[in-house]
mmCIF file of C-alpha atoms in Angstrom:
data_model
loop_
_atom_site.group_PDB
_atom_site.id
_atom_site.type_symbol
_atom_site.label_atom_id
_atom_site.label_comp_id
_atom_site.label_asym_id
_atom_site.label_seq_id
_atom_site.Cartn_x
_atom_site.Cartn_y
_atom_site.Cartn_z
ATOM 1 C CA UNK A 680 89.103 140.145 123.957
ATOM 2 C CA UNK A 681 90.235 136.541 123.960
ATOM 3 C CA UNK A 682 93.897 136.051 123.196
ATOM 4 C CA UNK A 683 94.988 139.472 124.367
ATOM 5 C CA UNK A 684 96.935 138.403 127.448
ATOM 6 C CA UNK A 685 100.703 138.796 127.475
ATOM 7 C CA UNK A 686 101.231 135.069 128.015
ATOM 8 C CA UNK A 687 99.012 134.161 125.061
ATOM 9 C CA UNK A 688 100.693 136.738 122.839
ATOM 10 C CA UNK A 689 104.129 135.356 123.691
ATOM 11 C CA UNK A 690 103.011 131.774 123.019
ATOM 12 C CA UNK A 691 101.653 132.597 119.557
ATOM 13 C CA UNK A 692 104.665 134.760 118.708
ATOM 14 C CA UNK A 693 106.924 131.839 119.601
ATOM 15 C CA UNK A 694 104.962 129.801 117.054
ATOM 16 C CA UNK A 695 105.440 132.558 114.469
ATOM 17 C CA UNK A 696 109.184 132.594 115.235
ATOM 18 C CA UNK A 697 109.377 128.858 114.478
ATOM 19 C CA UNK A 698 107.753 129.564 111.116
ATOM 20 C CA UNK A 699 110.265 132.356 110.495
ATOM 21 C CA UNK A 700 113.088 129.902 111.193
ATOM 22 C CA UNK A 701 111.483 127.515 108.691
ATOM 23 C CA UNK A 702 111.474 130.324 106.105
ATOM 24 C CA UNK A 703 115.159 130.961 106.793
ATOM 25 C CA UNK A 704 115.998 127.281 106.226
ATOM 26 C CA UNK A 705 114.316 127.629 102.823
ATOM 27 C CA UNK A 706 116.498 130.632 101.952
ATOM 28 C CA UNK A 707 113.685 133.131 102.500
ATOM 29 C CA UNK A 708 113.771 136.266 104.637
ATOM 30 C CA UNK A 709 112.834 134.851 108.063
ATOM 31 C CA UNK A 710 109.323 136.127 108.738
ATOM 32 C CA UNK A 711 106.519 133.998 110.134
ATOM 33 C CA UNK A 712 102.838 134.690 110.737
ATOM 34 C CA UNK A 713 100.033 132.986 112.638
ATOM 35 C CA UNK A 714 96.313 133.766 112.501
ATOM 36 C CA UNK A 715 94.340 132.906 115.622
ATOM 37 C CA UNK A 716 90.548 132.797 115.896
ATOM 38 C CA UNK A 717 88.746 132.215 119.192
ATOM 39 C CA UNK A 718 91.993 131.160 120.841
ATOM 40 C CA UNK A 719 92.779 128.489 118.256
ATOM 41 C CA UNK A 720 95.237 128.320 115.375
ATOM 42 C CA UNK A 721 93.349 129.129 112.191
ATOM 43 C CA UNK A 722 96.220 129.448 109.712
ATOM 44 C CA UNK A 723 99.909 130.109 109.412
ATOM 45 C CA UNK A 724 102.410 131.294 106.862
ATOM 46 C CA UNK A 725 106.027 132.159 106.291
ATOM 47 C CA UNK A 726 107.812 134.203 103.664
ATOM 48 C CA UNK A 727 107.805 132.427 100.297
ATOM 49 C CA UNK A 728 108.356 135.052 97.568
ATOM 50 C CA UNK A 729 111.680 133.587 96.421
ATOM 51 C CA UNK A 730 110.660 129.920 96.360
ATOM 52 C CA UNK A 731 107.255 130.717 94.888
ATOM 53 C CA UNK A 732 108.429 133.401 92.453
ATOM 54 C CA UNK A 733 105.635 135.484 93.950
ATOM 55 C CA UNK A 734 106.334 139.008 95.214
ATOM 56 C CA UNK A 735 103.076 138.916 97.212
ATOM 57 C CA UNK A 736 103.943 135.740 99.158
ATOM 58 C CA UNK A 737 104.818 137.508 102.398
ATOM 59 C CA UNK A 738 104.135 135.545 105.586
ATOM 60 C CA UNK A 739 101.048 137.633 106.393
ATOM 61 C CA UNK A 740 99.521 137.207 102.928
ATOM 62 C CA UNK A 741 100.135 133.455 102.976
ATOM 63 C CA UNK A 742 98.472 133.188 106.406
ATOM 64 C CA UNK A 743 95.530 135.372 105.312
ATOM 65 C CA UNK A 744 94.998 133.263 102.174
ATOM 66 C CA UNK A 745 95.110 130.056 104.194
ATOM 67 C CA UNK A 746 92.657 131.413 106.769
ATOM 68 C CA UNK A 747 90.232 132.647 104.106
ATOM 69 C CA UNK A 748 90.345 129.199 102.520
ATOM 70 C CA UNK A 749 89.609 127.482 105.837
ATOM 71 C CA UNK A 750 86.708 129.823 106.665
ATOM 72 C CA UNK A 751 85.512 130.063 103.044
ATOM 73 C CA UNK A 752 85.355 133.815 103.542
ATOM 74 C CA UNK A 753 87.645 136.668 102.534
ATOM 75 C CA UNK A 754 86.668 138.518 105.715
ATOM 76 C CA UNK A 755 88.411 137.440 108.898
ATOM 77 C CA UNK A 756 86.750 139.323 111.768
ATOM 78 C CA UNK A 757 87.547 138.168 115.256
ATOM 79 C CA UNK A 758 91.078 137.144 114.261
ATOM 80 C CA UNK A 759 94.449 138.128 115.650
ATOM 81 C CA UNK A 760 97.477 138.055 113.368
ATOM 82 C CA UNK A 761 100.847 137.400 115.001
ATOM 83 C CA UNK A 762 103.817 138.269 112.799
ATOM 84 C CA UNK A 763 107.512 138.454 113.586
ATOM 85 C CA UNK A 764 108.080 141.650 111.570
ATOM 86 C CA UNK A 765 105.968 144.778 111.311
ATOM 87 C CA UNK A 766 103.735 144.478 108.224
ATOM 88 C CA UNK A 767 104.605 146.370 105.038
ATOM 89 C CA UNK A 768 102.111 148.515 103.118
ATOM 90 C CA UNK A 769 100.951 145.585 100.960
ATOM 91 C CA UNK A 770 100.335 143.361 103.965
ATOM 92 C CA UNK A 771 98.704 146.152 105.948
ATOM 93 C CA UNK A 772 96.295 146.716 103.055
ATOM 94 C CA UNK A 773 95.409 143.028 102.973
ATOM 95 C CA UNK A 774 94.900 143.023 106.760
ATOM 96 C CA UNK A 775 92.499 145.967 106.402
ATOM 97 C CA UNK A 776 90.570 144.315 103.554
ATOM 98 C CA UNK A 777 90.304 141.065 105.545
ATOM 99 C CA UNK A 778 88.970 142.995 108.566
ATOM 100 C CA UNK A 779 91.453 141.402 110.964
ATOM 101 C CA UNK A 780 90.729 142.742 114.463
ATOM 102 C CA UNK A 781 94.187 142.728 115.954
ATOM 103 C CA UNK A 782 97.841 142.560 114.884
ATOM 104 C CA UNK A 783 100.670 141.645 117.222
ATOM 105 C CA UNK A 784 104.176 142.003 115.831
ATOM 106 C CA UNK A 785 107.704 141.473 117.074
ATOM 107 C CA UNK A 786 110.360 143.524 115.310
ATOM 108 C CA UNK A 787 109.661 147.021 114.022
ATOM 109 C CA UNK A 788 110.641 147.756 110.424
ATOM 110 C CA UNK A 789 112.160 151.248 110.182
ATOM 111 C CA UNK A 790 112.461 150.970 106.375
ATOM 112 C CA UNK A 791 109.047 149.718 105.237
ATOM 113 C CA UNK A 792 106.874 149.287 108.335
ATOM 114 C CA UNK A 793 103.222 150.242 107.837
ATOM 115 C CA UNK A 794 102.057 149.837 111.435
ATOM 116 C CA UNK A 795 103.588 153.034 112.720
ATOM 117 C CA UNK A 796 107.288 152.978 111.806
ATOM 118 C CA UNK A 797 107.142 154.574 108.347
ATOM 119 C CA UNK A 798 103.404 154.597 107.631
ATOM 120 C CA UNK A 799 100.402 153.980 109.857
ATOM 121 C CA UNK A 800 98.091 152.201 107.445
ATOM 122 C CA UNK A 801 96.525 149.996 110.127
ATOM 123 C CA UNK A 802 95.236 152.908 112.184
ATOM 124 C CA UNK A 803 94.581 155.726 109.781
ATOM 125 C CA UNK A 804 91.147 157.285 110.086
ATOM 126 C CA UNK A 805 91.129 157.663 106.287
ATOM 127 C CA UNK A 806 90.179 153.984 105.885
ATOM 128 C CA UNK A 807 87.010 152.228 106.963
ATOM 129 C CA UNK A 808 88.725 149.748 109.311
ATOM 130 C CA UNK A 809 91.323 150.250 112.013
ATOM 131 C CA UNK A 810 93.265 147.464 113.648
ATOM 132 C CA UNK A 811 94.183 147.066 117.289
ATOM 133 C CA UNK A 812 97.984 146.894 117.473
ATOM 134 C CA UNK A 813 100.456 145.465 119.920
ATOM 135 C CA UNK A 814 104.099 146.116 119.117
ATOM 136 C CA UNK A 815 107.303 144.556 120.349
ATOM 137 C CA UNK A 816 106.238 141.087 121.512
ATOM 138 C CA UNK A 817 109.476 139.060 121.540
ATOM 139 C CA UNK A 818 111.043 141.936 119.615
ATOM 140 C CA UNK A 819 114.624 140.938 120.471
ATOM 141 C CA UNK A 820 114.547 137.356 119.137
ATOM 142 C CA UNK A 821 112.506 138.458 116.100
ATOM 143 C CA UNK A 822 114.992 141.216 115.320
ATOM 144 C CA UNK A 823 118.035 139.018 116.033
ATOM 145 C CA UNK A 824 116.829 136.384 113.557
ATOM 146 C CA UNK A 825 116.506 138.990 110.810
ATOM 147 C CA UNK A 826 119.843 140.621 111.622
ATOM 148 C CA UNK A 827 121.738 137.315 111.579
ATOM 149 C CA UNK A 828 120.056 136.346 108.288
ATOM 150 C CA UNK A 829 121.102 139.562 106.564
ATOM 151 C CA UNK A 830 124.579 139.541 108.135
ATOM 152 C CA UNK A 831 125.146 136.070 106.675
ATOM 153 C CA UNK A 832 124.088 137.361 103.224
ATOM 154 C CA UNK A 833 126.737 140.090 103.272
#
């Protein structure tokens, strides 16, 4: 599968980290997401629920919406989603509905993660689509960004 090499995964996760830093500068929880199709950037997003007064405006959802708009299709087969934090249940559901092939994430989320940490929505055999997962790409910088953000809030 194109885009599945370690070097490529790191490159796209670095892009997602830059988006997470952008979110942080806007006062949002620093999470960034990038959707790649056939080795090219299709769409990106960062957390925007606070600025947009939209509880669904997680980085993944924003990127999925942007990609669907570009492709004029709510299905996104052949895409890889890179996200700095393990998707939550809402985002995992959207990833399933969009038929994203692969998710690569950085930091695990032991409180709300739905890609294996708390729930395993992306790979349950109870749904009609399972997603290839790669965990822990640039986990340390992804986690450090979140930790420093929340430490500064305390």
